[in-house]
PDB file of C-alpha atoms and ligand atoms in Angstrom:
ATOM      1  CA  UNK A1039     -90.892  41.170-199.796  1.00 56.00           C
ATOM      2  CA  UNK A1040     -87.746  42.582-200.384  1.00 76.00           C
ATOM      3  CA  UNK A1041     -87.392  45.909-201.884  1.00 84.00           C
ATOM      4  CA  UNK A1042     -84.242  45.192-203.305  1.00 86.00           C
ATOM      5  CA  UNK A1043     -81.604  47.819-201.474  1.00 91.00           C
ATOM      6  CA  UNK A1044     -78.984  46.086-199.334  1.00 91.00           C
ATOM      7  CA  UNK A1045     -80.473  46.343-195.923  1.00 93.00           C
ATOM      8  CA  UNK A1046     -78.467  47.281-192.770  1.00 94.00           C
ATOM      9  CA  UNK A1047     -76.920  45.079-189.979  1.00 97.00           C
ATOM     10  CA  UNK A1048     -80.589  44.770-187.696  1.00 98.00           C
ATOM     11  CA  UNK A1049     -80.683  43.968-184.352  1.00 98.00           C
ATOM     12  CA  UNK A1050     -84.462  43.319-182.946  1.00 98.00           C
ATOM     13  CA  UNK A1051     -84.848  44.086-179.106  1.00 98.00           C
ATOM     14  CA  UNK A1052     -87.936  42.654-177.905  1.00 98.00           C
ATOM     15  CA  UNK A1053     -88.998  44.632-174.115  1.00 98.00           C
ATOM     16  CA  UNK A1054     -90.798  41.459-172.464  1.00 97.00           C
ATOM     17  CA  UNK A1055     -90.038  42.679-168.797  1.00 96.00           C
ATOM     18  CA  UNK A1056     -93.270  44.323-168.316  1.00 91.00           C
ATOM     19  CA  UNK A1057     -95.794  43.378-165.089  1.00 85.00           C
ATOM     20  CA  UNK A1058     -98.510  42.720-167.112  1.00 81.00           C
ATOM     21  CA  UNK A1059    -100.970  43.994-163.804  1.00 80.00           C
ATOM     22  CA  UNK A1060    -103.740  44.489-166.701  1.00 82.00           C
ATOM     23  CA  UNK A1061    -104.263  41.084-167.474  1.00 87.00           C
ATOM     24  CA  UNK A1062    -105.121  40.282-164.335  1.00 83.00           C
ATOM     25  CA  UNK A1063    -102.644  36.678-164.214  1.00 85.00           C
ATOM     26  CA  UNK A1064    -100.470  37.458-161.601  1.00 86.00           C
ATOM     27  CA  UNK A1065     -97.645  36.530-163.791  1.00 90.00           C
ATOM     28  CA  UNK A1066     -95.308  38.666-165.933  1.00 92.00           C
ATOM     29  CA  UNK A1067     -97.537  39.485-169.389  1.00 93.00           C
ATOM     30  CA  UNK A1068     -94.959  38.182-171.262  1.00 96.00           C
ATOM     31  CA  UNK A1069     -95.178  34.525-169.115  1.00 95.00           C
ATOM     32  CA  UNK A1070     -99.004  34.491-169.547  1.00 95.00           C
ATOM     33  CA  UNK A1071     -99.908  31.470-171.347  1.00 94.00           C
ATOM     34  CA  UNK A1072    -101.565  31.621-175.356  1.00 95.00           C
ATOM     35  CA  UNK A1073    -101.942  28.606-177.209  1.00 92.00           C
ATOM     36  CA  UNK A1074    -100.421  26.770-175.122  1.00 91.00           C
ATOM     37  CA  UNK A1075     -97.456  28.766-174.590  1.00 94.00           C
ATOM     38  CA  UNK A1076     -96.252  31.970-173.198  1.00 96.00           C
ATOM     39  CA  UNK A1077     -96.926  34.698-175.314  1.00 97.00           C
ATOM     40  CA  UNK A1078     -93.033  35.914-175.487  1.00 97.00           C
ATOM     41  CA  UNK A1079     -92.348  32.255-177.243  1.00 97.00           C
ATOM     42  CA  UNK A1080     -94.830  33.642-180.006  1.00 96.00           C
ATOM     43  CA  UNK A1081     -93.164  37.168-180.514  1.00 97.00           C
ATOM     44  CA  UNK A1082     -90.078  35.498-180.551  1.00 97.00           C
ATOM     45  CA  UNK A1083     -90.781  33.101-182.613  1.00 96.00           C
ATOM     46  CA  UNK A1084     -92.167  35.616-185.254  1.00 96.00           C
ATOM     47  CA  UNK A1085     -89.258  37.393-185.440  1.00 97.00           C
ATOM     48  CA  UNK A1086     -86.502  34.502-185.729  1.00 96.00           C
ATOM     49  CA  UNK A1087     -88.955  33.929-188.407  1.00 95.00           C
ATOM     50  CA  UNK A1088     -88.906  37.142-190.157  1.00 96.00           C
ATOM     51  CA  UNK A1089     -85.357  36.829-190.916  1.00 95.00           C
ATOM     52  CA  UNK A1090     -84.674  40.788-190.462  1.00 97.00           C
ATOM     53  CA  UNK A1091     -82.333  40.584-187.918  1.00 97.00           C
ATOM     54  CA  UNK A1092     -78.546  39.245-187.368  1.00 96.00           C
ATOM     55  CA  UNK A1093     -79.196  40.038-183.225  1.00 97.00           C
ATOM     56  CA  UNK A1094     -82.349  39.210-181.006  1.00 98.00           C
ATOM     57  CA  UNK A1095     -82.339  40.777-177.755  1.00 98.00           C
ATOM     58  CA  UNK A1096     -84.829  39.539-175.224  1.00 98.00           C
ATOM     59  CA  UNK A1097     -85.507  42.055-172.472  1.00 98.00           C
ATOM     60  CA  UNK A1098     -86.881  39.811-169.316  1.00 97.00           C
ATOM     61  CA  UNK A1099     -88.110  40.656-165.999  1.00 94.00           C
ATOM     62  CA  UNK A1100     -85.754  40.124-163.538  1.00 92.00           C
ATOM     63  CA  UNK A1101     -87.928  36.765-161.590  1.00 85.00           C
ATOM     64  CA  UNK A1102     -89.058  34.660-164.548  1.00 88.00           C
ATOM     65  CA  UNK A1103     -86.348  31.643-164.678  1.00 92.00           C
ATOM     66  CA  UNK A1104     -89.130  29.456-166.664  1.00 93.00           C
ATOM     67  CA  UNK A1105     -89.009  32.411-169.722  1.00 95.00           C
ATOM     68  CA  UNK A1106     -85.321  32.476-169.083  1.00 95.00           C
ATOM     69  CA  UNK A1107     -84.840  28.288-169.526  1.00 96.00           C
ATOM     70  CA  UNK A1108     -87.613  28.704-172.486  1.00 96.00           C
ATOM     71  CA  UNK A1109     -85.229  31.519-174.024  1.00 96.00           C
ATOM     72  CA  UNK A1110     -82.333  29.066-173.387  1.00 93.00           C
ATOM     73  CA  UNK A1111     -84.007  26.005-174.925  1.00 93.00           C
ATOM     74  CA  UNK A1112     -84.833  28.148-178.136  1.00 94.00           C
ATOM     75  CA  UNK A1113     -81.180  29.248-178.400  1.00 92.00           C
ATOM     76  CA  UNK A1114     -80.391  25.479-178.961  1.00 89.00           C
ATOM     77  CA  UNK A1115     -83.251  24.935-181.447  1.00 88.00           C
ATOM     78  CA  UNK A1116     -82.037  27.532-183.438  1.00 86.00           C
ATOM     79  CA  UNK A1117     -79.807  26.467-186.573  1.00 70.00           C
ATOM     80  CA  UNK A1118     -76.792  27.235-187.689  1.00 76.00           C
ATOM     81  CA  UNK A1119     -76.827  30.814-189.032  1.00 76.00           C
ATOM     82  CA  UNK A1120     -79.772  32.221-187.080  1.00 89.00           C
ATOM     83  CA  UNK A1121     -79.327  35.176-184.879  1.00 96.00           C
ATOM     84  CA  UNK A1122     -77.566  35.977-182.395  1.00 96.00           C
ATOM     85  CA  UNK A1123     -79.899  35.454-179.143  1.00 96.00           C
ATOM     86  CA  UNK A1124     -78.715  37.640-175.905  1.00 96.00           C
ATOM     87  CA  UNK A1125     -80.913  37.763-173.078  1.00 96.00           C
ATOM     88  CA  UNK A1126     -80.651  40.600-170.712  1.00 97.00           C
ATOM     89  CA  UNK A1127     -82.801  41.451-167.776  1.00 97.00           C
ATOM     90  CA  UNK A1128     -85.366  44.830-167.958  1.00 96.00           C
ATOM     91  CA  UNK A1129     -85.727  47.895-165.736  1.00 92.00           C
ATOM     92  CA  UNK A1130     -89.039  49.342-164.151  1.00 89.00           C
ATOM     93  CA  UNK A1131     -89.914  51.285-167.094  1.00 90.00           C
ATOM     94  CA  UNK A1132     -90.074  50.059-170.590  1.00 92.00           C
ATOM     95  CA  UNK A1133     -87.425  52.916-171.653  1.00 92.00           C
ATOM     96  CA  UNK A1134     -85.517  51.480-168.948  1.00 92.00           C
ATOM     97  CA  UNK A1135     -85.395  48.244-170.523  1.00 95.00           C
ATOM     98  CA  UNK A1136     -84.951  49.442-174.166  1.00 96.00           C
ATOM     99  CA  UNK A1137     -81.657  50.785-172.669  1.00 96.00           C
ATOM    100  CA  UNK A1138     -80.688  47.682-171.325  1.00 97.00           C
ATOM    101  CA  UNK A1139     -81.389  46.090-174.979  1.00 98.00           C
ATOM    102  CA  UNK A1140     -79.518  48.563-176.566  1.00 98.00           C
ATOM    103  CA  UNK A1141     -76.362  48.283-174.092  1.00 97.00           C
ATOM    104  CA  UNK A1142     -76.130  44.718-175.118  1.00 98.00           C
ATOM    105  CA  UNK A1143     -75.888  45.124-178.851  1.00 98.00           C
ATOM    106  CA  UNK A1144     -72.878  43.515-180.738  1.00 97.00           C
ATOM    107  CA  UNK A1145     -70.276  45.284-182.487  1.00 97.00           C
ATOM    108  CA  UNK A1146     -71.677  46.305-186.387  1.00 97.00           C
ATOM    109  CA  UNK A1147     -75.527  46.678-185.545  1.00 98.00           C
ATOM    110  CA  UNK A1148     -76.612  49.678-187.560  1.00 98.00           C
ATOM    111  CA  UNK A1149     -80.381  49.371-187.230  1.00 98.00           C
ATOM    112  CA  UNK A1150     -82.760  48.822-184.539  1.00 98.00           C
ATOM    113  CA  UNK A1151     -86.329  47.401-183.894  1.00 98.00           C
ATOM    114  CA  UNK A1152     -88.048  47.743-180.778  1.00 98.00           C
ATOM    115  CA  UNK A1153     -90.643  45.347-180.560  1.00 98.00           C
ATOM    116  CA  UNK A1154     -93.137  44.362-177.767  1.00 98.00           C
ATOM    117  CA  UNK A1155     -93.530  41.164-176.664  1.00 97.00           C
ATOM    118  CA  UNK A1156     -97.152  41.942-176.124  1.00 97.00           C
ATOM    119  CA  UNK A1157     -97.486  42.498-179.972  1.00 98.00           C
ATOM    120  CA  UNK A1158     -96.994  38.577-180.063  1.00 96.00           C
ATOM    121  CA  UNK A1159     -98.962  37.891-183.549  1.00 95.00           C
ATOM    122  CA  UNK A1160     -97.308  40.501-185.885  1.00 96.00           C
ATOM    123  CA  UNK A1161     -96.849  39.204-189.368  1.00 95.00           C
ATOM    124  CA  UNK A1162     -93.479  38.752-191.053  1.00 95.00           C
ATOM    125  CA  UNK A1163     -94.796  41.509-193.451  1.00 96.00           C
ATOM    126  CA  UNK A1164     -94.396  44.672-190.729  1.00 97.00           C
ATOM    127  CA  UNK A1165     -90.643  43.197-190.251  1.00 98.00           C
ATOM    128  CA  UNK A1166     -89.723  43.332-193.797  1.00 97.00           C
ATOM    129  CA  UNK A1167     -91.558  46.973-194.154  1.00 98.00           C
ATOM    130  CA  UNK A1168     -89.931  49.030-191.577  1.00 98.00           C
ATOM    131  CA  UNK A1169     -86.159  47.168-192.635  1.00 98.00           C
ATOM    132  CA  UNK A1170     -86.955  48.202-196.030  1.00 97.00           C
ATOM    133  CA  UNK A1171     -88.335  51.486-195.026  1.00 98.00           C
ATOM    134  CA  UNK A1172     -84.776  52.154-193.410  1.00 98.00           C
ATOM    135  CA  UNK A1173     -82.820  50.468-195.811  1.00 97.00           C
ATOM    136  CA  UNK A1174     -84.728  53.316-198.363  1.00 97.00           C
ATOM    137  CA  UNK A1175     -82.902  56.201-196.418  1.00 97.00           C
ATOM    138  CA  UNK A1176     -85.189  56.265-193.080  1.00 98.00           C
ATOM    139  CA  UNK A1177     -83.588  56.908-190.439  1.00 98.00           C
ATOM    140  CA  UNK A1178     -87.129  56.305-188.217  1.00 98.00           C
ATOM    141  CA  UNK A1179     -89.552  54.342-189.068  1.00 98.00           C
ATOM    142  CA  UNK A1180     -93.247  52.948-187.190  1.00 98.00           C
ATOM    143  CA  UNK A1181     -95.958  51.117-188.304  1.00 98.00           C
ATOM    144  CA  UNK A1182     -99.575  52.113-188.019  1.00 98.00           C
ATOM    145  CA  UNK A1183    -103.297  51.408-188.993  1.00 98.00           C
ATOM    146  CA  UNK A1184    -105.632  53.625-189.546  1.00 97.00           C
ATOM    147  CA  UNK A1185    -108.080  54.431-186.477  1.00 97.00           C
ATOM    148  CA  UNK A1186    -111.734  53.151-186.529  1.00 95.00           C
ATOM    149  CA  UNK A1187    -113.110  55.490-184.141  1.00 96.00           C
ATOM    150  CA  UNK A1188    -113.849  58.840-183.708  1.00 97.00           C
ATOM    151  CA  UNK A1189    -111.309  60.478-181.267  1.00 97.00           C
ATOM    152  CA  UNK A1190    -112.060  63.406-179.443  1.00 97.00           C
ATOM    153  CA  UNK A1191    -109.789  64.778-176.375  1.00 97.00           C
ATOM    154  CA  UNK A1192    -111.829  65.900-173.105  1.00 98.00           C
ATOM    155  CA  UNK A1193    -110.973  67.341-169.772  1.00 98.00           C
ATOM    156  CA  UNK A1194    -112.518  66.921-166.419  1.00 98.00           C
ATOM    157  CA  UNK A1195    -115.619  68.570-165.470  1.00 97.00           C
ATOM    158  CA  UNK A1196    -115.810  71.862-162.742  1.00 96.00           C
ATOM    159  CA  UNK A1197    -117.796  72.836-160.376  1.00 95.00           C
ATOM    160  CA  UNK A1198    -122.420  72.713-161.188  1.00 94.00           C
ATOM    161  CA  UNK A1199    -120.886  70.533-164.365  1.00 94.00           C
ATOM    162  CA  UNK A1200    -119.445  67.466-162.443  1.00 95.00           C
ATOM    163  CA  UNK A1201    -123.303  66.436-161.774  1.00 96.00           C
ATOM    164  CA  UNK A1202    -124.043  66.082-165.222  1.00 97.00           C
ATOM    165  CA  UNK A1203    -121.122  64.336-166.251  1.00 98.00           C
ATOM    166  CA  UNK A1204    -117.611  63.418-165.156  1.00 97.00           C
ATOM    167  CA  UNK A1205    -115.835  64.587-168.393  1.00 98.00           C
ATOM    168  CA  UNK A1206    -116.789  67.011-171.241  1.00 97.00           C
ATOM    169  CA  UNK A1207    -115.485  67.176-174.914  1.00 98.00           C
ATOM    170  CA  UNK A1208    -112.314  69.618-176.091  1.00 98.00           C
ATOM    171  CA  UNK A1209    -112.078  68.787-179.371  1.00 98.00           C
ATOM    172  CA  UNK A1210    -111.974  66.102-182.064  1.00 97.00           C
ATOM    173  CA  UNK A1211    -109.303  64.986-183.365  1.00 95.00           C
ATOM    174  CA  UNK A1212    -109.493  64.866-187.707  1.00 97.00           C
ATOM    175  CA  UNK A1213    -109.603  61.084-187.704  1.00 97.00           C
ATOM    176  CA  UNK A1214    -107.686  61.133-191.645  1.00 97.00           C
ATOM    177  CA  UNK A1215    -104.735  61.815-190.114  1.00 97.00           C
ATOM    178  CA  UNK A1216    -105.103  59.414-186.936  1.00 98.00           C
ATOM    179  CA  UNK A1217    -102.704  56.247-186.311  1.00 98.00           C
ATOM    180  CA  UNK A1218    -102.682  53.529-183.955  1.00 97.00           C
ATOM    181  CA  UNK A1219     -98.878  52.827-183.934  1.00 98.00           C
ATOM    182  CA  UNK A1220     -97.463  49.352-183.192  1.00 98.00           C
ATOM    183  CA  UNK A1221     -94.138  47.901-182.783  1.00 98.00           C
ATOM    184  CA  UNK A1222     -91.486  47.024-184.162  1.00 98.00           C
ATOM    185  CA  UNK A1223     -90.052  50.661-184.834  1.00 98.00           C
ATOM    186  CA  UNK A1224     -87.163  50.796-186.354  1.00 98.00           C
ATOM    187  CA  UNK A1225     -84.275  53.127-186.040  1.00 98.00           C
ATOM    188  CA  UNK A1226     -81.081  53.813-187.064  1.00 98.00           C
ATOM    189  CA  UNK A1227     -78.856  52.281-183.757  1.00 98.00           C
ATOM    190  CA  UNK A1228     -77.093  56.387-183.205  1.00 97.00           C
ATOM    191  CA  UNK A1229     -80.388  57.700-183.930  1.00 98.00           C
ATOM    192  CA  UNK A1230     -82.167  55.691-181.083  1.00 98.00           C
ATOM    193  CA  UNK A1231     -78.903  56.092-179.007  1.00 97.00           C
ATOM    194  CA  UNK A1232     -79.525  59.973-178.906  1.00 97.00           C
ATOM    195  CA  UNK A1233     -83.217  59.868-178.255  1.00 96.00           C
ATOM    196  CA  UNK A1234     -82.477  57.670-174.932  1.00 95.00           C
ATOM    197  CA  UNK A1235     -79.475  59.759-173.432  1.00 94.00           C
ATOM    198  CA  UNK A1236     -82.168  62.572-173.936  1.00 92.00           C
ATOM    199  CA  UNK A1237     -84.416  61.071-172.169  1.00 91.00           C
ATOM    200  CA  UNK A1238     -81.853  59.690-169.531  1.00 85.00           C
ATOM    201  CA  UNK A1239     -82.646  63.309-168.211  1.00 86.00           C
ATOM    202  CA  UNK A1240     -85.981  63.714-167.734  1.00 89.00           C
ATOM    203  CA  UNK A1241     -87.992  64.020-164.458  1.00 90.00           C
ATOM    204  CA  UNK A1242     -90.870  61.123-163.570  1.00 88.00           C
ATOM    205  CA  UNK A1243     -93.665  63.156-165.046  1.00 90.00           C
ATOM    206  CA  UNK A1244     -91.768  63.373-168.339  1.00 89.00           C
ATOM    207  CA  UNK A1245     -90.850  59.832-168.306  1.00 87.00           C
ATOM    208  CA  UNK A1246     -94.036  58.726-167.633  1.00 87.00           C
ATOM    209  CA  UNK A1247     -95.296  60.388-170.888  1.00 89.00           C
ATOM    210  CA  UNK A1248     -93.452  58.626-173.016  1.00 90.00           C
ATOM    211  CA  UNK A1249     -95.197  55.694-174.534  1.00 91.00           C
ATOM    212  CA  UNK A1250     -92.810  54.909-177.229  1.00 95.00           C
ATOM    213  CA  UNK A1251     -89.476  54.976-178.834  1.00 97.00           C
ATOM    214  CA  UNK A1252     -90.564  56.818-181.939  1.00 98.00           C
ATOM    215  CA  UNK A1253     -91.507  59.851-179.410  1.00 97.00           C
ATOM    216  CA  UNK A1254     -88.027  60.665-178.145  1.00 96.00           C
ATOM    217  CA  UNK A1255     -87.347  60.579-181.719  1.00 97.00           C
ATOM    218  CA  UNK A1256     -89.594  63.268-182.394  1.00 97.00           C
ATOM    219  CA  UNK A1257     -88.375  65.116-179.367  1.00 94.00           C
ATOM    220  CA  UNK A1258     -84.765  65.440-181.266  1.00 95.00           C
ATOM    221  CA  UNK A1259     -86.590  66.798-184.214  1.00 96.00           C
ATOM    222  CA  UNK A1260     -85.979  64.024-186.598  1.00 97.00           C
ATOM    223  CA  UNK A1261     -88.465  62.782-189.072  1.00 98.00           C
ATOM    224  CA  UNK A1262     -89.768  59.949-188.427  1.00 98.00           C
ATOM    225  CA  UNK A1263     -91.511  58.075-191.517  1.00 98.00           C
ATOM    226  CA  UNK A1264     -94.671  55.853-190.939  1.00 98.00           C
ATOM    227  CA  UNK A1265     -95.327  52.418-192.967  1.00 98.00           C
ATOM    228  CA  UNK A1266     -98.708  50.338-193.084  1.00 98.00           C
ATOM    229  CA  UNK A1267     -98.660  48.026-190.005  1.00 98.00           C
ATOM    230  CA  UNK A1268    -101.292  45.172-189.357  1.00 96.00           C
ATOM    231  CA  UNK A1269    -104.737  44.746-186.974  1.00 93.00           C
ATOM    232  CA  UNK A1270    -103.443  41.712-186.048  1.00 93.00           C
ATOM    233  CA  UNK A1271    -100.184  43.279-184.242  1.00 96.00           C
ATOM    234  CA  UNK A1272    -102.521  43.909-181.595  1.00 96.00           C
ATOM    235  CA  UNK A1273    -101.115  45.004-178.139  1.00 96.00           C
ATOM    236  CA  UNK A1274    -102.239  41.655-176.019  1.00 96.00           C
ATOM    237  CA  UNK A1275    -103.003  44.389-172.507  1.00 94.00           C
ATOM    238  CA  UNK A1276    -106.539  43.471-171.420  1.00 93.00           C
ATOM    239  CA  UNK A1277    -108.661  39.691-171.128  1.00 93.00           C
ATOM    240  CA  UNK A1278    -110.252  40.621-174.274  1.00 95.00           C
ATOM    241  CA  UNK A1279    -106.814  40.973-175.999  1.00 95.00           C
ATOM    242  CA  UNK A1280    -105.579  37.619-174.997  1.00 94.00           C
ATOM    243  CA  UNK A1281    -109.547  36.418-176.072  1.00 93.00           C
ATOM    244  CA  UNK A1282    -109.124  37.917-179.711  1.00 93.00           C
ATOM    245  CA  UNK A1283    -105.764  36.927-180.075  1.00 94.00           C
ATOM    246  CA  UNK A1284    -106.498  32.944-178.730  1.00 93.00           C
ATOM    247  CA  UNK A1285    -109.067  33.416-181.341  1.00 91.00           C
ATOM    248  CA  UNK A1286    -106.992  34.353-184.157  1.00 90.00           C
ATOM    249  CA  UNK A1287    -104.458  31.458-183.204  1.00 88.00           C
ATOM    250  CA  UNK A1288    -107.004  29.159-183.299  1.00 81.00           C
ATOM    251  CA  UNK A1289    -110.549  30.710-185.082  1.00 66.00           C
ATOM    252  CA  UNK A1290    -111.895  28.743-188.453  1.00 58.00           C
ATOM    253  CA  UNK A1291    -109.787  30.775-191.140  1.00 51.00           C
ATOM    254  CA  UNK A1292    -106.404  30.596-189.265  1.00 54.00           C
ATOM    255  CA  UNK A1293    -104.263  33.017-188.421  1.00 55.00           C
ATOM    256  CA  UNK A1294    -102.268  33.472-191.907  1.00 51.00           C
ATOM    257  CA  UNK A1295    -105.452  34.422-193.606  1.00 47.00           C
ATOM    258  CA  UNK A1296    -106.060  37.780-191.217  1.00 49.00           C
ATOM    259  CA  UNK A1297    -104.786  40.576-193.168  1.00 52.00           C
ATOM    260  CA  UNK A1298    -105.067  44.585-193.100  1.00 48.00           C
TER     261      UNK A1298
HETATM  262  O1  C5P B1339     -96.914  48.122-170.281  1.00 71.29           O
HETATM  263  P1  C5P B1339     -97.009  48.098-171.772  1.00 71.29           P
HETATM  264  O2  C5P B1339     -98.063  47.137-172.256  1.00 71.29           O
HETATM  265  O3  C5P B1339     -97.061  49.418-172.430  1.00 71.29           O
HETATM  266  O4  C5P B1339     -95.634  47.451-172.236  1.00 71.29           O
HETATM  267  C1  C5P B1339     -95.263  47.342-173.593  1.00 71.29           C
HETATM  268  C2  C5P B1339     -94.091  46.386-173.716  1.00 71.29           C
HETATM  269  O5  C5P B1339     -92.987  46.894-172.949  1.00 71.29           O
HETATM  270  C3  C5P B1339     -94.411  44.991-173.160  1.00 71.29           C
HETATM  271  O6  C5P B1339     -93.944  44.007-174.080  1.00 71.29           O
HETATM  272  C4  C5P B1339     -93.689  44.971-171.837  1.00 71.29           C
HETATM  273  O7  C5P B1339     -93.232  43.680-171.476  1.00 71.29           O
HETATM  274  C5  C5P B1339     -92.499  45.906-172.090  1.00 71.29           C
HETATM  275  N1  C5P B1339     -92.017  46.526-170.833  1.00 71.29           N
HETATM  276  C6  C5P B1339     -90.708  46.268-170.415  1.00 71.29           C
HETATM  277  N2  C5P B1339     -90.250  46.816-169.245  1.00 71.29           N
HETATM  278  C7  C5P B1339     -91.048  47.572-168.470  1.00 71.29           C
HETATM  279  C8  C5P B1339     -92.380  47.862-168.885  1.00 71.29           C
HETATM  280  C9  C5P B1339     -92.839  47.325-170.089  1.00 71.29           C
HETATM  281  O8  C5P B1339     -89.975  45.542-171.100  1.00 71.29           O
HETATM  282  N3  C5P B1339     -90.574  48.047-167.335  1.00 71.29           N
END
């Protein structure tokens, strides 16, 4: 697993304090239940198990005292010599409650991972990648998979068009060069401290573009290095999601056999 170089102090933050209005529960997505127990227990879980990290940080919406006593029980479950576990509560965006992870860091962290609760199944294997990718020099680093479909970018229809359809085709993009990018993404801790008092500034409509860590990276201009991720890190957002990902918890070949 290991590529050999000594590997920085890691802390994992795991953002868990989103609404979750998608899945339709009425509960905070990290609270909704999968096999038999809320899917933040599994992405927590996977990382304790991963080993990457001397610091978890647990990002939690502010009204969830059952994830808060489940957090709590862990803590005690964990042995002697596993992480540190802090538990901090989120803010109303998801860079909001990266920041909140990253003010409660401990002294010596060097690295970060930002990883989604939602991405409760990803293997050990995307943990050790993206520490060794940064432990190779990286000072950014995301895992992706390849994209299956065709993606083409569109724009609303004008005028006689809008009865023929609602949208019409701009362009496609040249699907070779196409990620779907996952969490965790892993950072160098002054790195990802610089990308968020950058975006500190920005106005709602900038804010609301961002959709992930490794962007305000890019916005300083630093290079940020991809590494192979996993289809199984899938983003549990919609009923289907939580249907595949029951499925691969539970389906005939079990979930250590689903690669790729
Ligand atoms: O909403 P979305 O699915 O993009 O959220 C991705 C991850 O960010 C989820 O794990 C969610 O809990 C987290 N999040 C958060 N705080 C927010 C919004 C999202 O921790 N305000």
């Amino acid at each position: 697993m290991n590529n050999g170089l000594p590997r920085p102090v890691t802390a994992v933050i795991i953002v868990a304090a989103g609404s979750g209005e998608r899945l339709g529960y009425g509960l905070p997505k990290a609270a909704v239940p999968l096999g038999g127990e809320p899917i933040l227990m599994h992405a927590l879980r996977g990382v304790v198990a991963s080993g990457v990290s001397s610091q978890v940080c647990v990002v939690l919406p502010a009204e969830a005292e059952d994830l808060h006593q489940l957090c709590e029980e862990f803590r005690q479950e964990l042995a002697d010599g596993g992480p540190l576990l802090t538990l901090v509560v989120g803010g109303s965006t998801r860079a909001d409650s990266v920041r909140a992870g990253i003010a409660a860091l401990m002294d010596g962290v060097e690295a970060v991972l930002v990883h989604d609760a939602a991405r409760a199944l990803t293997p050990e294997y995307v943990f050790h990648r993206v520490v060794d990718s940064l432990a190779a020099g990286a000072v950014a680093v995301i895992p992706g998979v390849p994209v299956v479909d065709t993606v083409k970018t569109v724009a609303r229809t004008t005028g006689a068009d809008t009865a023929i359809a609602p949208e019409v085709v701009t362009g496609t993009a040249p699907r070779e060069e196409l990620r779907s990018v996952q969490t965790p993404q892993g950072f160098r801790l002054s790195t990802l401290l610089q990308a968020h008092e950058a975006a500190s500034g920005f106005d709602e409509k900038q804010s609301a573009a961002v959709t992930d860590d490794a962007m305000l990276v890019e916005l300083l201009g630093v290079r940020v290095h991809a590494v192979h991720g996993s289809t199984q890190s899938l983003k549990i957002t919609t009923p289907l999601d939580l249907i595949i990902a029951e499925g691969l918890l539970e389906g005939p070949l079990g979930i250590r056999w689903v690669e790729g």
